[in-house]
């Protein structure tokens, strides 16, 4: 039920380099939801800057070249509305407001945040509050949740046009591998859900969504009747299904051209993102050193839908520490006052037995 619509290499070859004009993005959204009947779209893309109006740009270039004809300039000025491509995407978002989840990413504390991004935080914070979750927590407990320091979000009109927005951050493990995905983040006492959570909620017809945080960390994250297994910070261990393209990939160019088998998208949840080489955001996974981030979001949604997320009980760390201590004592006993041969066998043999 999870499908990826990808701005892939074939799409760039056919349509042109990314980013595309926003009227084409609007056509993709309309095609996925109207023509092919998908239920929800999550965006692994940010539309953070205004797109140049080609008619305004034409006027500027004509003036710069000294060839501005008054009649031509008057016509271009009169019809500038046609060239407002952001307005076309905004119209599509408004039409599908309850089926789309625009994505954004946030900077964590102590990140190198661009000055202009910091200045926009109060505006984004106000716009985002409609997407906050029902939450139970204390001030001390909430400190374990990832904290938003700044937001790189969509243009205000795109955020306002949608009923929900969500972040698409990943936090790789120390070795750079993505094994988990954050489901919640905090800003000014509000708890905000990820794009995965919001897209899933949209797909399953908008059930309630809540989080409980106690002194031990995140106790429960819930969408409707689904209780999602996470660690104490609200990160979910991903149950990866394999290397890249473990999910159905549909080229965005095929959506625009109407070349898609409607059965592939009917009643599906779609993640729209970039997978073209040199453009996409890749993150190594346990299965693949070049793993598109969009696949991680798809895996997370599928994990929750099918109750397949990986659980790591809180007591497991104690079990591991106890095991290490006991094994250390065992190795010490085996080598104490023993000859070199026995010591060598013990040192190398015990770990081999454990591995095998």
Tab-separated table of C-alpha atoms in Angstrom:
chain	number	residue	atom	x	y	z
A	1	UNK	CA	0.000	0.000	0.000
A	2	UNK	CA	3.044	2.291	0.144
A	3	UNK	CA	4.267	3.619	-3.206
A	4	UNK	CA	7.099	6.001	-4.080
A	5	UNK	CA	6.582	8.525	-6.857
A	6	UNK	CA	10.117	9.509	-7.720
A	7	UNK	CA	11.726	12.424	-9.491
A	8	UNK	CA	14.222	9.970	-10.939
A	9	UNK	CA	16.848	10.019	-13.673
A	10	UNK	CA	14.256	9.201	-16.343
A	11	UNK	CA	12.135	12.111	-15.129
A	12	UNK	CA	15.038	14.550	-15.395
A	13	UNK	CA	15.890	13.267	-18.871
A	14	UNK	CA	12.313	13.770	-20.030
A	15	UNK	CA	11.221	16.898	-18.137
A	16	UNK	CA	14.478	18.693	-17.392
A	17	UNK	CA	16.647	19.440	-14.393
A	18	UNK	CA	15.269	19.712	-10.875
A	19	UNK	CA	13.680	21.798	-9.398
A	20	UNK	CA	10.811	21.844	-11.869
A	21	UNK	CA	8.298	24.632	-12.392
A	22	UNK	CA	5.688	24.375	-9.653
A	23	UNK	CA	2.798	24.010	-12.081
A	24	UNK	CA	4.330	20.625	-13.018
A	25	UNK	CA	4.463	19.640	-9.341
A	26	UNK	CA	0.794	20.642	-9.105
A	27	UNK	CA	0.046	18.415	-12.102
A	28	UNK	CA	1.805	15.499	-10.376
A	29	UNK	CA	-0.249	16.009	-7.195
A	30	UNK	CA	-3.483	16.258	-9.180
A	31	UNK	CA	-2.567	13.182	-11.209
A	32	UNK	CA	-1.729	11.047	-8.160
A	33	UNK	CA	-4.889	11.977	-6.249
A	34	UNK	CA	-7.485	12.711	-8.946
A	35	UNK	CA	-6.563	10.556	-11.898
A	36	UNK	CA	-5.054	7.566	-10.088
A	37	UNK	CA	-6.987	7.648	-6.812
A	38	UNK	CA	-4.272	7.569	-4.163
A	39	UNK	CA	-5.421	8.426	-0.641
A	40	UNK	CA	-2.494	10.460	0.720
A	41	UNK	CA	0.794	12.068	-0.312
A	42	UNK	CA	3.748	12.844	1.943
A	43	UNK	CA	6.372	15.220	0.531
A	44	UNK	CA	10.054	14.461	1.043
A	45	UNK	CA	10.611	17.855	-0.579
A	46	UNK	CA	10.617	21.457	0.663
A	47	UNK	CA	9.295	24.406	-1.342
A	48	UNK	CA	11.042	27.059	0.707
A	49	UNK	CA	11.617	29.823	-1.834
A	50	UNK	CA	9.419	31.691	-4.262
A	51	UNK	CA	9.717	30.557	-7.849
A	52	UNK	CA	10.499	33.251	-10.371
A	53	UNK	CA	7.545	34.429	-12.455
A	54	UNK	CA	8.645	33.802	-16.083
A	55	UNK	CA	6.623	36.774	-17.375
A	56	UNK	CA	8.221	39.148	-14.862
A	57	UNK	CA	11.591	37.677	-15.772
A	58	UNK	CA	10.881	38.296	-19.469
A	59	UNK	CA	10.147	41.962	-18.746
A	60	UNK	CA	13.385	42.278	-16.801
A	61	UNK	CA	15.466	40.680	-19.549
A	62	UNK	CA	13.872	42.822	-22.268
A	63	UNK	CA	14.630	45.974	-20.303
A	64	UNK	CA	18.163	44.809	-19.617
A	65	UNK	CA	18.730	44.159	-23.324
A	66	UNK	CA	17.266	47.531	-24.239
A	67	UNK	CA	14.623	45.932	-26.477
A	68	UNK	CA	11.549	46.488	-24.328
A	69	UNK	CA	8.639	47.144	-26.686
A	70	UNK	CA	5.894	49.082	-24.904
A	71	UNK	CA	3.163	46.896	-26.375
A	72	UNK	CA	4.927	43.651	-25.481
A	73	UNK	CA	5.771	44.938	-22.013
A	74	UNK	CA	2.157	45.988	-21.449
A	75	UNK	CA	0.924	42.518	-22.486
A	76	UNK	CA	3.413	40.738	-20.209
A	77	UNK	CA	2.516	43.014	-17.301
A	78	UNK	CA	-1.219	42.471	-17.811
A	79	UNK	CA	-0.848	38.675	-17.846
A	80	UNK	CA	1.669	38.284	-14.983
A	81	UNK	CA	-0.890	36.212	-13.079
A	82	UNK	CA	-0.446	33.406	-15.624
A	83	UNK	CA	3.218	33.163	-14.666
A	84	UNK	CA	2.579	32.854	-10.929
A	85	UNK	CA	3.537	29.183	-10.704
A	86	UNK	CA	3.487	29.186	-6.891
A	87	UNK	CA	-0.192	30.112	-7.029
A	88	UNK	CA	-0.882	27.039	-9.167
A	89	UNK	CA	0.727	24.730	-6.621
A	90	UNK	CA	-1.075	26.550	-3.805
A	91	UNK	CA	-4.386	25.960	-5.594
A	92	UNK	CA	-3.617	22.239	-5.872
A	93	UNK	CA	-2.711	22.090	-2.162
A	94	UNK	CA	-5.941	23.848	-1.243
A	95	UNK	CA	-7.966	21.415	-3.334
A	96	UNK	CA	-6.327	18.408	-1.662
A	97	UNK	CA	-5.732	19.985	1.759
A	98	UNK	CA	-6.777	16.877	3.711
A	99	UNK	CA	-4.755	14.431	1.574
A	100	UNK	CA	-1.333	16.073	1.456
A	101	UNK	CA	1.454	16.488	4.005
A	102	UNK	CA	4.111	19.038	2.993
A	103	UNK	CA	7.458	18.196	4.559
A	104	UNK	CA	10.053	20.330	6.284
A	105	UNK	CA	13.328	19.712	8.086
A	106	UNK	CA	14.602	21.222	11.279
A	107	UNK	CA	17.947	22.090	12.788
A	108	UNK	CA	18.752	20.718	16.222
A	109	UNK	CA	20.363	22.686	19.032
A	110	UNK	CA	23.981	23.788	18.414
A	111	UNK	CA	23.599	23.362	14.630
A	112	UNK	CA	25.084	25.915	12.252
A	113	UNK	CA	21.769	27.599	11.375
A	114	UNK	CA	21.603	30.226	8.595
A	115	UNK	CA	20.693	33.637	9.999
A	116	UNK	CA	17.672	34.097	7.718
A	117	UNK	CA	16.321	30.704	8.775
A	118	UNK	CA	16.514	31.724	12.436
A	119	UNK	CA	14.640	34.946	11.672
A	120	UNK	CA	11.782	32.983	10.112
A	121	UNK	CA	11.371	30.627	13.084
A	122	UNK	CA	8.634	32.643	14.901
A	123	UNK	CA	6.530	32.730	11.728
A	124	UNK	CA	6.954	28.995	11.067
A	125	UNK	CA	6.324	28.178	14.719
A	126	UNK	CA	2.971	29.965	14.601
A	127	UNK	CA	1.982	28.225	11.350
A	128	UNK	CA	3.016	24.800	12.660
A	129	UNK	CA	1.004	24.895	15.878
A	130	UNK	CA	-2.102	23.564	14.125
A	131	UNK	CA	-0.123	20.348	13.505
A	132	UNK	CA	0.930	19.827	17.128
A	133	UNK	CA	0.009	16.556	18.863
A	134	UNK	CA	-1.989	15.966	22.009
A	135	UNK	CA	0.736	15.434	24.610
A	136	UNK	CA	1.157	14.588	28.285
A	137	UNK	CA	4.548	15.435	29.772
A	138	UNK	CA	6.499	17.302	32.426
A	139	UNK	CA	9.159	19.908	31.705
A	140	UNK	CA	11.897	17.560	32.921
A	141	UNK	CA	10.654	14.607	30.883
A	142	UNK	CA	10.331	16.508	27.609
A	143	UNK	CA	14.089	17.184	27.494
A	144	UNK	CA	14.739	13.711	26.009
A	145	UNK	CA	12.802	14.553	22.822
A	146	UNK	CA	14.673	16.098	19.860
A	147	UNK	CA	14.355	19.860	20.157
A	148	UNK	CA	13.775	22.096	17.159
A	149	UNK	CA	16.222	25.017	16.998
A	150	UNK	CA	15.177	26.307	13.559
A	151	UNK	CA	13.022	25.202	10.651
A	152	UNK	CA	13.643	25.081	6.914
A	153	UNK	CA	10.025	25.003	5.847
A	154	UNK	CA	7.719	25.671	2.947
A	155	UNK	CA	6.461	29.050	1.844
A	156	UNK	CA	3.720	30.192	4.255
A	157	UNK	CA	0.957	29.852	1.658
A	158	UNK	CA	1.818	26.168	1.132
A	159	UNK	CA	1.834	25.446	4.877
A	160	UNK	CA	-1.474	27.261	5.353
A	161	UNK	CA	-3.071	25.370	2.456
A	162	UNK	CA	-2.537	21.943	4.035
A	163	UNK	CA	-4.279	20.469	7.063
A	164	UNK	CA	-1.030	18.924	8.303
A	165	UNK	CA	2.729	19.278	7.886
A	166	UNK	CA	5.550	17.086	9.190
A	167	UNK	CA	9.337	16.993	9.431
A	168	UNK	CA	11.396	14.459	7.485
A	169	UNK	CA	14.663	14.476	9.465
A	170	UNK	CA	16.794	11.382	9.984
A	171	UNK	CA	19.424	11.043	12.708
A	172	UNK	CA	22.007	8.449	11.591
A	173	UNK	CA	23.850	6.281	14.107
A	174	UNK	CA	27.515	7.116	14.866
A	175	UNK	CA	28.646	4.939	11.944
A	176	UNK	CA	26.484	6.993	9.560
A	177	UNK	CA	23.892	4.247	9.036
A	178	UNK	CA	20.167	4.954	9.270
A	179	UNK	CA	18.577	2.408	11.590
A	180	UNK	CA	15.906	4.545	13.199
A	181	UNK	CA	13.640	7.463	12.416
A	182	UNK	CA	12.394	10.205	14.776
A	183	UNK	CA	8.609	10.375	15.037
A	184	UNK	CA	8.305	13.473	17.228
A	185	UNK	CA	10.148	16.713	17.983
A	186	UNK	CA	9.575	19.579	20.406
A	187	UNK	CA	9.459	23.357	20.040
A	188	UNK	CA	8.319	25.813	22.730
A	189	UNK	CA	6.418	23.146	24.644
A	190	UNK	CA	4.566	21.790	21.612
A	191	UNK	CA	5.159	18.263	20.298
A	192	UNK	CA	5.252	17.995	16.502
A	193	UNK	CA	4.873	14.757	14.518
A	194	UNK	CA	7.013	13.656	11.595
A	195	UNK	CA	5.906	13.573	7.974
A	196	UNK	CA	5.635	9.784	8.359
A	197	UNK	CA	3.182	10.155	11.253
A	198	UNK	CA	1.105	12.811	9.521
A	199	UNK	CA	0.971	10.960	6.199
A	200	UNK	CA	-0.043	7.744	7.924
A	201	UNK	CA	-2.721	9.612	9.865
A	202	UNK	CA	-4.045	11.088	6.627
A	203	UNK	CA	-4.077	7.668	4.980
A	204	UNK	CA	-6.085	6.032	7.790
A	205	UNK	CA	-8.738	8.788	7.816
A	206	UNK	CA	-7.521	11.156	10.490
A	207	UNK	CA	-7.710	9.314	13.836
A	208	UNK	CA	-6.549	11.060	17.009
A	209	UNK	CA	-2.798	11.191	17.633
A	210	UNK	CA	-1.115	11.486	21.014
A	211	UNK	CA	2.119	11.034	22.943
A	212	UNK	CA	2.847	10.394	26.615
A	213	UNK	CA	6.219	11.283	28.105
A	214	UNK	CA	7.208	10.486	31.679
A	215	UNK	CA	10.435	10.649	33.655
A	216	UNK	CA	11.759	7.603	31.772
A	217	UNK	CA	11.181	9.214	28.383
A	218	UNK	CA	8.570	8.557	25.714
A	219	UNK	CA	6.074	6.087	27.125
A	220	UNK	CA	3.657	5.766	24.183
A	221	UNK	CA	3.020	7.256	20.754
A	222	UNK	CA	-0.406	6.453	19.428
A	223	UNK	CA	-2.393	6.956	16.213
A	224	UNK	CA	-5.974	5.838	16.752
A	225	UNK	CA	-5.736	2.318	18.184
A	226	UNK	CA	-2.156	1.814	16.977
A	227	UNK	CA	0.514	2.076	19.661
A	228	UNK	CA	3.883	2.587	17.981
A	229	UNK	CA	6.975	1.040	19.568
A	230	UNK	CA	9.785	3.579	20.012
A	231	UNK	CA	12.793	4.202	22.217
A	232	UNK	CA	12.725	6.722	25.095
A	233	UNK	CA	13.412	9.648	22.727
A	234	UNK	CA	10.574	8.844	20.321
A	235	UNK	CA	12.792	7.249	17.668
A	236	UNK	CA	11.456	4.135	15.940
A	237	UNK	CA	13.824	1.343	14.947
A	238	UNK	CA	13.288	0.727	11.238
A	239	UNK	CA	12.586	-2.761	10.004
A	240	UNK	CA	14.214	-2.311	6.596
A	241	UNK	CA	12.804	-4.521	3.841
A	242	UNK	CA	15.989	-4.628	1.798
A	243	UNK	CA	18.142	-2.349	-0.384
A	244	UNK	CA	16.817	0.530	-2.484
A	245	UNK	CA	13.651	-0.023	-4.533
A	246	UNK	CA	12.159	-2.483	-2.070
A	247	UNK	CA	8.955	-0.516	-2.680
A	248	UNK	CA	7.151	0.148	-5.949
A	249	UNK	CA	8.757	3.138	-7.669
A	250	UNK	CA	6.814	5.148	-10.240
A	251	UNK	CA	8.555	7.801	-12.293
A	252	UNK	CA	7.068	11.270	-11.871
A	253	UNK	CA	7.389	11.700	-15.644
A	254	UNK	CA	5.056	8.733	-16.112
A	255	UNK	CA	2.501	10.338	-13.794
A	256	UNK	CA	2.660	13.553	-15.827
A	257	UNK	CA	2.283	11.649	-19.110
A	258	UNK	CA	-0.532	9.410	-17.849
A	259	UNK	CA	1.468	6.223	-18.409
A	260	UNK	CA	0.844	4.593	-14.999
A	261	UNK	CA	-1.226	1.475	-14.356
A	262	UNK	CA	-3.978	2.877	-12.129
A	263	UNK	CA	-3.955	-0.292	-9.997
A	264	UNK	CA	-0.514	0.687	-8.670
A	265	UNK	CA	-1.740	3.913	-7.079
A	266	UNK	CA	-5.402	3.266	-6.297
A	267	UNK	CA	-6.036	3.695	-2.533
A	268	UNK	CA	-2.295	3.866	-1.828
A	269	UNK	CA	-0.193	6.100	0.405
A	270	UNK	CA	2.426	7.897	-1.687
A	271	UNK	CA	5.778	9.396	-0.765
A	272	UNK	CA	6.894	11.975	-3.326
A	273	UNK	CA	10.630	12.580	-3.402
A	274	UNK	CA	13.808	12.814	-5.447
A	275	UNK	CA	15.898	9.744	-6.307
A	276	UNK	CA	17.865	11.075	-9.299
A	277	UNK	CA	21.627	10.552	-9.007
A	278	UNK	CA	23.415	13.689	-7.850
A	279	UNK	CA	20.204	15.290	-6.568
A	280	UNK	CA	18.644	12.935	-4.041
A	281	UNK	CA	19.427	12.830	-0.373
A	282	UNK	CA	21.057	9.458	0.268
A	283	UNK	CA	21.556	7.790	3.643
A	284	UNK	CA	23.344	4.441	4.104
A	285	UNK	CA	21.149	1.681	5.507
A	286	UNK	CA	22.102	-1.778	6.829
A	287	UNK	CA	21.286	-3.133	3.344
A	288	UNK	CA	22.553	-0.433	1.018
A	289	UNK	CA	25.371	2.119	1.103
A	290	UNK	CA	23.399	4.414	-1.231
A	291	UNK	CA	19.884	4.456	0.160
A	292	UNK	CA	17.397	7.192	-0.844
A	293	UNK	CA	15.863	8.914	2.164
A	294	UNK	CA	12.431	8.521	0.589
A	295	UNK	CA	12.757	4.745	1.038
A	296	UNK	CA	13.274	5.199	4.777
A	297	UNK	CA	9.999	7.105	5.069
A	298	UNK	CA	8.194	4.448	3.049
A	299	UNK	CA	9.637	1.705	5.282
A	300	UNK	CA	8.526	3.539	8.431
A	301	UNK	CA	4.932	3.905	7.208
A	302	UNK	CA	4.818	0.262	6.120
A	303	UNK	CA	6.301	-0.863	9.476
A	304	UNK	CA	3.556	0.913	11.412
A	305	UNK	CA	0.737	-0.138	9.087
A	306	UNK	CA	1.766	-3.788	9.330
A	307	UNK	CA	2.871	-3.704	12.972
A	308	UNK	CA	6.410	-4.598	11.908
A	309	UNK	CA	8.505	-1.957	13.653
A	310	UNK	CA	11.436	-3.330	15.652
A	311	UNK	CA	11.178	-3.155	19.429
A	312	UNK	CA	14.142	-2.886	21.771
A	313	UNK	CA	12.991	-3.370	25.397
A	314	UNK	CA	14.394	-0.942	27.944
A	315	UNK	CA	15.779	-3.770	30.082
A	316	UNK	CA	17.955	-5.034	27.220
A	317	UNK	CA	20.854	-2.721	28.100
A	318	UNK	CA	20.986	-4.227	31.598
A	319	UNK	CA	20.976	-7.723	30.085
A	320	UNK	CA	23.826	-6.788	27.742
A	321	UNK	CA	25.931	-5.245	30.529
A	322	UNK	CA	25.346	-8.260	32.748
A	323	UNK	CA	26.321	-10.613	29.908
A	324	UNK	CA	29.542	-8.710	29.270
A	325	UNK	CA	30.403	-8.869	32.978
A	326	UNK	CA	29.721	-12.612	33.229
A	327	UNK	CA	31.668	-13.374	30.051
A	328	UNK	CA	34.601	-11.318	31.356
A	329	UNK	CA	34.583	-13.330	34.575
A	330	UNK	CA	34.365	-16.580	32.586
A	331	UNK	CA	37.330	-15.647	30.389
A	332	UNK	CA	39.308	-14.622	33.470
A	333	UNK	CA	38.582	-17.981	35.111
A	334	UNK	CA	39.576	-19.907	31.969
A	335	UNK	CA	42.942	-18.202	31.571
A	336	UNK	CA	43.891	-17.911	35.258
A	337	UNK	CA	47.047	-19.970	35.947
A	338	UNK	CA	46.667	-21.743	32.586
A	339	UNK	CA	49.265	-22.373	29.946
A	340	UNK	CA	49.699	-20.300	26.807
A	341	UNK	CA	47.779	-22.778	24.620
A	342	UNK	CA	44.735	-22.801	26.924
A	343	UNK	CA	44.837	-19.016	27.243
A	344	UNK	CA	44.918	-18.599	23.461
A	345	UNK	CA	42.042	-21.024	22.939
A	346	UNK	CA	39.985	-19.286	25.646
A	347	UNK	CA	40.617	-15.772	24.348
A	348	UNK	CA	39.685	-16.623	20.773
A	349	UNK	CA	37.362	-19.574	21.352
A	350	UNK	CA	34.800	-17.989	23.674
A	351	UNK	CA	33.974	-15.095	21.267
A	352	UNK	CA	33.723	-17.576	18.349
A	353	UNK	CA	31.270	-19.756	20.279
A	354	UNK	CA	29.141	-16.678	21.039
A	355	UNK	CA	29.175	-15.551	17.398
A	356	UNK	CA	28.330	-18.980	16.019
